[in-house]
Amino acid sequence: MKRSSLRRSAIVSTIAITALAVMTACGTTGGGGSTRAPEQQKLGAMEGTVSILAWPGYVENGSNDPTVNWIGPFEKATGCTVNSKTFGTSDEAVTLMKTGDYDVISASGDASLRLIAGGDVAPVNTALLKNYAGIYDFLKLQKWNSVEGQSYGVPHGYGANLLMYNTTVFPTAPTSWSVVFDKSSPYAGKVTAYDSPIYIADAAVYLMAHKPELGIKNPYALDDKQLAAAVDLLKAQRTNIGEYWSDYLKSVQSFQTGNSVVGTTWQVIKNSVATGTPVDVTVPEEGATGWSDTWMIASHAKSPNCAYAWLDYITSPKANGEATAYFGEAPATQAACDFRTDCDAYHAGDKAYASKIWYWTTPIAKCVDGRTNVKCTDYSAWTTAWQQIKG
Amino acid sequence: MTRDAPAPPTDRAAVSSPRATAPRQLSVFLSKRPRLRLSLLLAAPLFWLGLVYVAALAALLITALWTVDSFTGQISQSWTLDNIITVVTGSLYQVVTVRTIGVALLVTLIDILVALPIAFFMAKVASTRMQRVLVIAVLMPLWASYLVKAYAWRSVLSQGGIVEWIAKPFGLESPGYGLPATIITLAYLWLPYVILPIYAGLERVPDSLLEASSDLGAKTWRTLGSIVLPMLWPAIIAGSIFSFSLSMGDYITVNIVGGASQLLGNLVYSNVGAANNLPLAAAIALIPIAIMFVYLAVVRRTGALDNL
């Protein structure tokens, strides 16, 4: 008995010492400061490899579908072997980029600003990219790919978060997002919504049109009161939600079975539902949120020249056309439409359509709509709010 | 036998003394030092145990005491109890914790209720041949991927799915996606982990005791209640530890069939994946650990762990 208690105390003290050692080893230091890398002035020799972090479907080398391959020509032309990794959410992208293992990233607007602020990506000298000139002007030097007039990347493509509806339930297309918000109760249990804090912006877009007294000018610049209003709207919506989706295949399936009849969606989901499924998509009159993706270069890239070569290549008409067509979004250049047939479906280059889209932007404390008299809610506040909405 | 005949070689001389190779020397060295032998034998597993359990838990605890810069996502390594306080006092975390415990308890209860008769049949009624077939049948679902099974339930429970097709003639409806679907799916997923310990426990109950009970005039229920159940209790507890702890940590099933509901696992996942807030996620992850400690302590008090 005594022996066993002796042994037990030995084990306990071993654990305590180990824990203590681990704790001292970790220590405590302040948060690391970020340094701004200088813009590259001229191109050098290719390094031979480039590692790319991208959304699924952006970097295809024929391994998923032998006919879909725009990596092979790039490797042949530049001699840069591509290593790629995909991510599922913008947040995962930011986390992975922090490892410093990647040269290039395809960042959506809700990741790009965070990467810039974290010092993870470098300014991009667009003068070194010959295909930059062909890119739609309304995509250049936007809030989500530049800071104070300094470009931090090149646009890849863009798309809108659409309203998908079951045509049996809605014989005429709904014209307003109200069918998923305050008039959603007839479809209780069959409403779906995107499962991310960034979806709060969709509620804000709706409130911009229907509650002008809140004074929302930009759905990504919400002060405390405005965020509270959006949260209330989403909490009311929560009671009618059948399920939230972040995996697009899950959304495809629930619209096919009829478990969801109305909710936010992407064009690629509409393209993926089985033919004969009674669904259609629309952009309601309030406008919509959307994404505009940017290729960015890591601030400590091991292969900056191959990275520049990739940025130039992926915005070339053929590669950009193939990549954006495969994913299901509008390309960044008009010339890309020569290499795909479905540009019209995505309203490529339609400036009026593009202006209806509020592209994903990371909400930050310094209001992105230019207000200086209030502090806006940042992304972590949105994350907390989103968890409370889901309950 | 003549005098000058050479003496027959003795056994001792027949076997030349073994060459002193390095392994042999080592084994001679070790044979004299049982403590060293034991410590060498246990070094690898103990190192692994220390690394996996102690270091991982310590890292979790430490991370929970840090904070994260919400915008750049960089972890600031200064000590603070904010995360723990948020998790303990936040109404969101309390509600989700209660929901998660409820789901885990229901899953455990359902699994035990389903597993008991199956395990009893396997251990006491079925022929040896049948027994083998049944063990394989119980293990079979473990051969398929967890994800495939969860998605299979998604289509089974969907609108126009099998459940609805069966239930419709009786005027019932499919539960759809939500907490009931989550409980059904989890109960299905963890069933083998509950059946096997109970089956093993029942195997140890001697048939002679059942016969004796019956000879003394006890009816079926009396025998089950007074003989089988007390002997089976540790096995049931062992099974319940599996299903309870696995349910406490699950987030994939609820994501697939849970509709709009979230459990503790989802909060951890969304704080790591979406919010990039590892410290808060670590603080939330301490909740199931604390609950499991309480659960094991309660189980220990019942004495069920003594004969495991």
Coordinates of N, CA and C in Angstrom, one line a residue, chain B residues 28-208:
Chain B
V28 N 23.5 -11.6 -21.5 CA 24.0 -12.0 -20.2 C 24.0 -10.8 -19.2
F29 N 24.3 -9.6 -19.8 CA 24.3 -8.4 -19.0 C 22.9 -8.1 -18.4
L30 N 21.9 -8.3 -19.3 CA 20.6 -7.9 -18.9 C 20.0 -8.9 -17.9
S31 N 20.4 -10.2 -18.1 CA 19.8 -11.2 -17.3 C 20.1 -11.0 -15.8
K32 N 21.1 -10.3 -15.6 CA 21.5 -10.1 -14.2 C 20.8 -8.8 -13.6
R33 N 20.2 -8.0 -14.5 CA 19.6 -6.7 -14.1 C 18.2 -6.6 -14.5
P34 N 17.3 -7.2 -13.7 CA 15.9 -7.2 -14.0 C 15.3 -5.8 -14.1
R35 N 15.7 -4.9 -13.3 CA 15.2 -3.5 -13.3 C 15.5 -2.8 -14.6
L36 N 16.7 -3.0 -15.1 CA 17.1 -2.3 -16.3 C 16.4 -2.9 -17.5
R37 N 16.2 -4.3 -17.4 CA 15.4 -5.0 -18.4 C 14.0 -4.4 -18.6
L38 N 13.4 -4.3 -17.4 CA 12.0 -3.8 -17.4 C 12.0 -2.3 -17.9
S39 N 12.9 -1.5 -17.5 CA 12.8 -0.1 -17.9 C 13.1 0.0 -19.5
L40 N 14.0 -0.9 -20.0 CA 14.2 -0.8 -21.4 C 12.9 -1.3 -22.2
L41 N 12.3 -2.3 -21.6 CA 11.1 -2.8 -22.2 C 10.0 -1.7 -22.3
L42 N 9.9 -1.0 -21.2 CA 8.8 0.0 -21.1 C 9.1 1.3 -21.6
A43 N 10.4 1.6 -21.9 CA 10.8 2.9 -22.3 C 10.0 3.4 -23.5
A44 N 9.9 2.6 -24.6 CA 9.2 3.1 -25.8 C 7.7 3.4 -25.5
P45 N 7.0 2.4 -25.0 CA 5.6 2.8 -24.7 C 5.4 3.9 -23.8
L46 N 6.2 4.0 -22.7 CA 6.1 5.1 -21.8 C 6.4 6.4 -22.4
F47 N 7.4 6.4 -23.3 CA 7.8 7.7 -24.0 C 6.6 8.1 -24.8
W48 N 6.0 7.1 -25.5 CA 4.8 7.5 -26.4 C 3.7 8.0 -25.5
L49 N 3.4 7.3 -24.4 CA 2.3 7.7 -23.5 C 2.5 9.1 -23.0
G50 N 3.8 9.3 -22.6 CA 4.1 10.7 -22.1 C 3.9 11.7 -23.2
L51 N 4.4 11.4 -24.4 CA 4.3 12.4 -25.5 C 2.9 12.6 -25.8
V52 N 2.1 11.5 -26.0 CA 0.7 11.7 -26.5 C -0.2 12.3 -25.4
Y53 N -0.1 11.7 -24.2 CA -1.1 12.2 -23.2 C -0.6 13.4 -22.5
V54 N 0.5 13.3 -21.8 CA 0.9 14.3 -20.9 C 1.3 15.6 -21.7
A55 N 2.2 15.4 -22.7 CA 2.6 16.6 -23.5 C 1.5 17.2 -24.2
A56 N 0.6 16.4 -24.8 CA -0.5 17.0 -25.6 C -1.5 17.7 -24.7
L57 N -1.8 17.1 -23.5 CA -2.7 17.8 -22.6 C -2.1 19.0 -22.0
A58 N -0.7 19.0 -21.8 CA -0.1 20.2 -21.3 C -0.1 21.3 -22.3
A59 N 0.2 20.9 -23.6 CA 0.1 21.9 -24.6 C -1.2 22.5 -24.8
L60 N -2.3 21.7 -24.6 CA -3.6 22.1 -24.7 C -3.9 23.2 -23.6
L61 N -3.5 22.8 -22.4 CA -3.7 23.7 -21.3 C -3.0 25.0 -21.4
I62 N -1.8 24.9 -21.9 CA -1.0 26.1 -22.1 C -1.6 27.0 -23.2
T63 N -2.0 26.4 -24.3 CA -2.6 27.2 -25.4 C -3.8 27.9 -24.9
A64 N -4.6 27.2 -24.1 CA -5.8 27.8 -23.6 C -5.6 29.1 -22.8
L65 N -4.4 29.3 -22.4 CA -4.0 30.5 -21.6 C -3.5 31.6 -22.4
W66 N -3.3 31.3 -23.8 CA -2.8 32.4 -24.6 C -4.0 33.1 -25.3
T67 N -3.7 34.1 -26.0 CA -4.7 34.8 -26.8 C -4.3 34.9 -28.3
V68 N -5.2 35.3 -29.1 CA -4.8 35.4 -30.5 C -5.2 36.8 -31.0
D69 N -4.3 37.4 -31.8 CA -4.6 38.7 -32.4 C -5.7 38.4 -33.5
S70 N -6.9 39.1 -33.3 CA -8.0 38.7 -34.1 C -7.8 39.0 -35.6
F71 N -7.0 40.0 -35.9 CA -7.0 40.4 -37.3 C -5.9 39.6 -38.0
T72 N -4.6 39.6 -37.5 CA -3.5 39.0 -38.2 C -3.5 37.5 -37.9
G73 N -4.2 37.1 -36.9 CA -4.3 35.7 -36.6 C -3.0 35.2 -35.9
Q74 N -2.1 36.1 -35.4 CA -0.9 35.6 -34.7 C -1.2 35.4 -33.2
I75 N -0.7 34.3 -32.7 CA -0.9 34.0 -31.3 C 0.0 34.8 -30.4
S76 N -0.6 35.5 -29.5 CA 0.2 36.3 -28.5 C 0.4 35.5 -27.3
Q77 N 1.6 35.2 -27.0 CA 1.9 34.2 -25.9 C 2.0 34.9 -24.5
S78 N 1.0 35.6 -24.1 CA 1.0 36.1 -22.8 C -0.1 35.5 -22.0
W79 N 0.2 35.2 -20.8 CA -0.8 34.4 -20.0 C -2.1 35.2 -19.7
T80 N -3.2 34.6 -19.9 CA -4.5 35.2 -19.5 C -5.5 34.1 -19.2
L81 N -6.4 34.4 -18.3 CA -7.5 33.4 -18.1 C -8.7 33.7 -18.8
D82 N -8.7 34.7 -19.7 CA -9.9 35.2 -20.4 C -10.6 34.0 -21.1
N83 N -9.9 33.2 -21.8 CA -10.6 32.1 -22.6 C -11.3 31.2 -21.7
I84 N -10.7 30.8 -20.6 CA -11.3 29.9 -19.7 C -12.6 30.5 -19.1
I85 N -12.5 31.8 -18.7 CA -13.6 32.5 -18.1 C -14.7 32.6 -19.1
T86 N -14.4 32.9 -20.4 CA -15.4 33.0 -21.5 C -16.1 31.7 -21.6
V87 N -15.4 30.6 -21.6 CA -16.0 29.3 -21.8 C -16.8 28.9 -20.7
V88 N -16.4 29.2 -19.5 CA -17.2 28.8 -18.3 C -18.4 29.6 -18.1
T89 N -18.3 30.9 -18.4 CA -19.5 31.8 -18.1 C -20.3 32.1 -19.3
G90 N -19.8 31.9 -20.5 CA -20.6 32.2 -21.7 C -21.8 31.3 -21.8
S91 N -23.0 31.9 -22.1 CA -24.2 31.1 -22.2 C -24.2 30.2 -23.3
L92 N -23.6 30.6 -24.4 CA -23.5 29.8 -25.6 C -22.8 28.4 -25.3
Y93 N -21.7 28.5 -24.5 CA -20.9 27.3 -24.2 C -21.7 26.4 -23.2
Q94 N -22.4 27.1 -22.3 CA -23.2 26.3 -21.4 C -24.3 25.5 -22.1
V95 N -25.0 26.2 -23.0 CA -26.1 25.6 -23.8 C -25.6 24.4 -24.6
V96 N -24.5 24.7 -25.3 CA -23.9 23.6 -26.2 C -23.4 22.5 -25.4
T97 N -22.8 22.8 -24.2 CA -22.3 21.7 -23.4 C -23.4 20.8 -22.9
V98 N -24.5 21.4 -22.4 CA -25.7 20.6 -22.0 C -26.2 19.8 -23.1
R99 N -26.3 20.4 -24.3 CA -26.8 19.7 -25.5 C -25.9 18.5 -25.8
T100 N -24.6 18.7 -25.7 CA -23.6 17.6 -26.1 C -23.7 16.5 -25.1
I101 N -23.8 16.8 -23.8 CA -24.0 15.8 -22.8 C -25.2 15.0 -23.0
G102 N -26.3 15.7 -23.3 CA -27.6 15.1 -23.6 C -27.5 14.1 -24.7
V103 N -26.9 14.5 -25.8 CA -26.8 13.7 -27.0 C -25.9 12.5 -26.6
A104 N -24.8 12.7 -25.9 CA -23.9 11.6 -25.6 C -24.6 10.6 -24.7
L105 N -25.4 11.1 -23.7 CA -26.1 10.2 -22.8 C -27.1 9.4 -23.5
L106 N -27.9 10.0 -24.4 CA -28.9 9.3 -25.1 C -28.3 8.3 -26.0
V107 N -27.2 8.6 -26.7 CA -26.6 7.7 -27.6 C -26.1 6.5 -26.8
T108 N -25.5 6.7 -25.6 CA -25.0 5.7 -24.8 C -26.2 4.7 -24.3
L109 N -27.3 5.4 -23.9 CA -28.4 4.6 -23.4 C -29.0 3.7 -24.6
I110 N -29.2 4.3 -25.7 CA -29.7 3.6 -26.9 C -28.8 2.4 -27.2
D111 N -27.5 2.7 -27.2 CA -26.5 1.7 -27.6 C -26.5 0.5 -26.6
I112 N -26.6 0.8 -25.3 CA -26.7 -0.2 -24.3 C -27.9 -1.1 -24.5
L113 N -29.1 -0.4 -24.7 CA -30.3 -1.1 -24.8 C -30.3 -2.0 -26.0
V114 N -29.7 -1.5 -27.1 CA -29.6 -2.4 -28.3 C -28.6 -3.5 -28.2
A115 N -27.5 -3.1 -27.5 CA -26.4 -4.1 -27.5 C -26.7 -5.3 -26.5
L116 N -27.4 -5.0 -25.4 CA -27.6 -6.1 -24.4 C -28.2 -7.3 -25.0
P117 N -29.4 -7.2 -25.7 CA -30.0 -8.5 -26.3 C -29.1 -9.1 -27.3
I118 N -28.5 -8.3 -28.2 CA -27.6 -8.8 -29.2 C -26.5 -9.6 -28.6
A119 N -25.8 -9.0 -27.6 CA -24.7 -9.6 -27.0 C -25.1 -10.9 -26.3
F120 N -26.3 -10.8 -25.6 CA -26.8 -12.0 -24.9 C -27.0 -13.1 -25.8
F121 N -27.6 -12.8 -27.0 CA -27.9 -13.9 -28.0 C -26.6 -14.5 -28.5
M122 N -25.6 -13.6 -28.7 CA -24.3 -14.0 -29.3 C -23.6 -14.9 -28.3
A123 N -23.6 -14.5 -27.0 CA -22.8 -15.2 -26.0 C -23.5 -16.5 -25.5
K124 N -24.8 -16.5 -25.4 CA -25.4 -17.5 -24.6 C -26.4 -18.4 -25.4
V125 N -26.9 -17.9 -26.5 CA -27.9 -18.7 -27.3 C -27.3 -19.3 -28.5
A126 N -26.6 -18.5 -29.3 CA -26.1 -18.9 -30.6 C -25.2 -20.1 -30.5
S127 N -25.2 -20.9 -31.6 CA -24.2 -22.0 -31.7 C -22.8 -21.4 -31.9
T128 N -21.8 -22.2 -31.8 CA -20.4 -21.7 -31.9 C -20.2 -21.1 -33.3
R129 N -20.8 -21.8 -34.3 CA -20.7 -21.3 -35.7 C -21.4 -20.0 -35.9
M130 N -22.6 -19.9 -35.3 CA -23.4 -18.7 -35.4 C -22.7 -17.6 -34.7
Q131 N -22.1 -17.9 -33.6 CA -21.4 -16.9 -32.8 C -20.3 -16.2 -33.7
R132 N -19.5 -17.0 -34.4 CA -18.5 -16.4 -35.2 C -19.1 -15.5 -36.3
V133 N -20.1 -16.0 -36.9 CA -20.8 -15.2 -38.0 C -21.2 -13.9 -37.4
L134 N -21.8 -13.9 -36.2 CA -22.3 -12.7 -35.6 C -21.2 -11.7 -35.2
V135 N -20.1 -12.3 -34.7 CA -19.0 -11.4 -34.3 C -18.5 -10.7 -35.6
I136 N -18.4 -11.4 -36.7 CA -18.0 -10.8 -37.9 C -19.0 -9.7 -38.4
A137 N -20.3 -10.1 -38.2 CA -21.4 -9.2 -38.6 C -21.3 -7.9 -37.8
V138 N -21.0 -8.0 -36.5 CA -20.9 -6.8 -35.7 C -19.7 -6.0 -36.1
L139 N -18.6 -6.7 -36.4 CA -17.4 -5.9 -36.8 C -17.4 -5.4 -38.2
M140 N -18.3 -5.9 -39.0 CA -18.3 -5.6 -40.4 C -18.4 -4.0 -40.6
P141 N -19.4 -3.4 -39.9 CA -19.5 -1.9 -40.2 C -18.2 -1.2 -40.0
L142 N -17.3 -1.7 -39.1 CA -16.0 -1.0 -38.8 C -15.1 -1.0 -40.0
W143 N -15.4 -1.9 -41.0 CA -14.5 -2.0 -42.2 C -14.8 -0.8 -43.1
A144 N -16.0 -0.2 -43.0 CA -16.4 0.9 -43.9 C -16.0 2.2 -43.2
S145 N -15.7 3.1 -44.0 CA -15.2 4.4 -43.5 C -16.4 5.1 -42.7
Y146 N -15.9 5.8 -41.7 CA -16.8 6.5 -40.9 C -17.7 7.5 -41.7
L147 N -17.0 8.2 -42.6 CA -17.6 9.2 -43.4 C -18.7 8.6 -44.3
V148 N -18.3 7.5 -44.9 CA -19.3 6.8 -45.8 C -20.6 6.5 -45.1
K149 N -20.4 6.0 -43.8 CA -21.6 5.6 -43.0 C -22.4 6.8 -42.7
A150 N -21.7 7.9 -42.3 CA -22.5 9.1 -42.0 C -23.3 9.7 -43.2
Y151 N -22.6 9.6 -44.4 CA -23.3 10.1 -45.6 C -24.4 9.2 -46.0
A152 N -24.2 7.9 -45.7 CA -25.3 6.9 -46.0 C -26.5 7.3 -45.2
W153 N -26.3 7.6 -43.9 CA -27.4 8.0 -43.1 C -28.0 9.3 -43.6
R154 N -27.2 10.1 -44.1 CA -27.7 11.4 -44.7 C -28.8 11.1 -45.8
S155 N -28.4 10.1 -46.6 CA -29.4 9.8 -47.7 C -30.5 9.0 -47.2
V156 N -30.3 8.2 -46.2 CA -31.4 7.4 -45.6 C -32.4 8.3 -45.0
L157 N -32.0 9.3 -44.3 CA -32.9 10.2 -43.6 C -33.4 11.4 -44.4
S158 N -32.9 11.5 -45.7 CA -33.3 12.6 -46.5 C -34.8 12.5 -46.9
Q159 N -35.2 13.6 -47.5 CA -36.6 13.6 -48.0 C -36.7 12.6 -49.1
G160 N -37.7 11.7 -49.1 CA -37.8 10.7 -50.1 C -36.8 9.6 -49.9
G161 N -36.2 9.6 -48.7 CA -35.2 8.5 -48.4 C -35.9 7.3 -47.8
I162 N -35.1 6.3 -47.4 CA -35.7 5.0 -47.0 C -36.6 5.2 -45.8
V163 N -36.1 6.0 -44.8 CA -36.9 6.1 -43.6 C -38.3 6.7 -43.9
E164 N -38.3 7.6 -44.8 CA -39.6 8.2 -45.1 C -40.5 7.2 -45.8
W165 N -39.9 6.5 -46.7 CA -40.6 5.5 -47.5 C -41.2 4.4 -46.6
I166 N -40.5 4.0 -45.5 CA -41.0 3.0 -44.6 C -42.1 3.7 -43.7
A167 N -41.8 4.9 -43.2 CA -42.7 5.5 -42.2 C -44.0 6.0 -42.8
K168 N -44.0 6.3 -44.1 CA -45.1 7.0 -44.6 C -46.4 6.2 -44.5
P169 N -46.4 4.9 -44.8 CA -47.7 4.1 -44.7 C -48.3 4.2 -43.3
F170 N -47.4 4.4 -42.3 CA -47.9 4.5 -40.9 C -48.2 5.9 -40.5
G171 N -48.2 6.8 -41.4 CA -48.5 8.2 -41.1 C -47.4 8.9 -40.4
L172 N -46.2 8.4 -40.4 CA -45.1 9.0 -39.8 C -44.2 9.7 -40.8
E173 N -43.3 10.5 -40.2 CA -42.4 11.3 -41.1 C -41.0 11.0 -40.7
S174 N -40.1 11.2 -41.7 CA -38.6 11.0 -41.4 C -38.3 12.2 -40.4
P175 N -37.4 11.9 -39.4 CA -37.0 13.0 -38.5 C -36.3 14.1 -39.2
G176 N -35.9 13.9 -40.5 CA -35.1 15.0 -41.1 C -33.8 15.1 -40.5
Y177 N -33.1 16.2 -40.9 CA -31.8 16.5 -40.3 C -31.9 17.3 -39.0
G178 N -31.2 16.9 -38.0 CA -31.3 17.6 -36.7 C -30.7 16.7 -35.6
L179 N -31.0 17.1 -34.4 CA -30.5 16.3 -33.3 C -30.9 14.9 -33.3
P180 N -32.2 14.6 -33.6 CA -32.6 13.1 -33.6 C -31.8 12.4 -34.6
A181 N -31.6 12.9 -35.8 CA -30.8 12.3 -36.8 C -29.4 12.0 -36.3
T182 N -28.8 13.0 -35.6 CA -27.5 12.9 -35.1 C -27.4 11.8 -34.1
I183 N -28.4 11.7 -33.2 CA -28.4 10.6 -32.2 C -28.5 9.2 -32.8
I184 N -29.4 9.1 -33.8 CA -29.6 7.9 -34.5 C -28.2 7.4 -35.2
T185 N -27.6 8.4 -35.9 CA -26.4 8.1 -36.6 C -25.3 7.7 -35.6
L186 N -25.1 8.5 -34.6 CA -24.0 8.2 -33.6 C -24.3 6.9 -33.0
A187 N -25.5 6.6 -32.6 CA -25.8 5.3 -32.0 C -25.4 4.2 -32.9
Y188 N -25.7 4.4 -34.2 CA -25.3 3.3 -35.2 C -23.8 3.2 -35.2
L189 N -23.1 4.3 -35.3 CA -21.7 4.3 -35.5 C -20.9 3.6 -34.3
W190 N -21.4 3.9 -33.1 CA -20.6 3.4 -31.9 C -21.1 2.0 -31.4
L191 N -22.2 1.5 -32.0 CA -22.8 0.2 -31.6 C -21.8 -0.9 -31.4
P192 N -20.9 -1.1 -32.4 CA -19.9 -2.2 -32.3 C -19.1 -2.1 -31.0
Y193 N -18.7 -0.8 -30.7 CA -17.8 -0.6 -29.5 C -18.5 -0.9 -28.2
V194 N -19.9 -0.9 -28.3 CA -20.6 -1.3 -27.0 C -20.9 -2.8 -27.0
I195 N -21.2 -3.3 -28.2 CA -21.6 -4.7 -28.2 C -20.4 -5.6 -27.8
L196 N -19.2 -5.3 -28.3 CA -18.1 -6.2 -28.1 C -17.7 -6.3 -26.6
P197 N -17.6 -5.2 -25.8 CA -17.3 -5.4 -24.4 C -18.4 -6.2 -23.6
I198 N -19.6 -5.9 -24.0 CA -20.7 -6.6 -23.3 C -20.7 -8.1 -23.6
Y199 N -20.5 -8.3 -24.9 CA -20.4 -9.7 -25.4 C -19.2 -10.4 -24.6
A200 N -18.1 -9.8 -24.5 CA -17.0 -10.4 -23.8 C -17.3 -10.6 -22.3
G201 N -18.0 -9.6 -21.7 CA -18.5 -9.7 -20.3 C -19.4 -10.9 -20.1
L202 N -20.3 -11.1 -21.1 CA -21.3 -12.2 -21.0 C -20.6 -13.5 -21.1
E203 N -19.6 -13.6 -21.9 CA -18.9 -14.8 -22.1 C -18.3 -15.3 -20.8
R204 N -18.0 -14.4 -19.9 CA -17.4 -14.7 -18.6 C -18.4 -15.2 -17.6
V205 N -19.7 -14.9 -17.9 CA -20.7 -15.4 -17.0 C -20.9 -16.9 -17.2
P206 N -20.6 -17.8 -16.2 CA -20.7 -19.2 -16.5 C -22.1 -19.7 -16.6
D207 N -22.3 -20.6 -17.6 CA -23.7 -21.1 -17.8 C -24.2 -21.8 -16.6
S208 N -23.3 -22.4 -15.8 CA -23.8 -23.1 -14.7 C -24.5 -22.2 -13.7

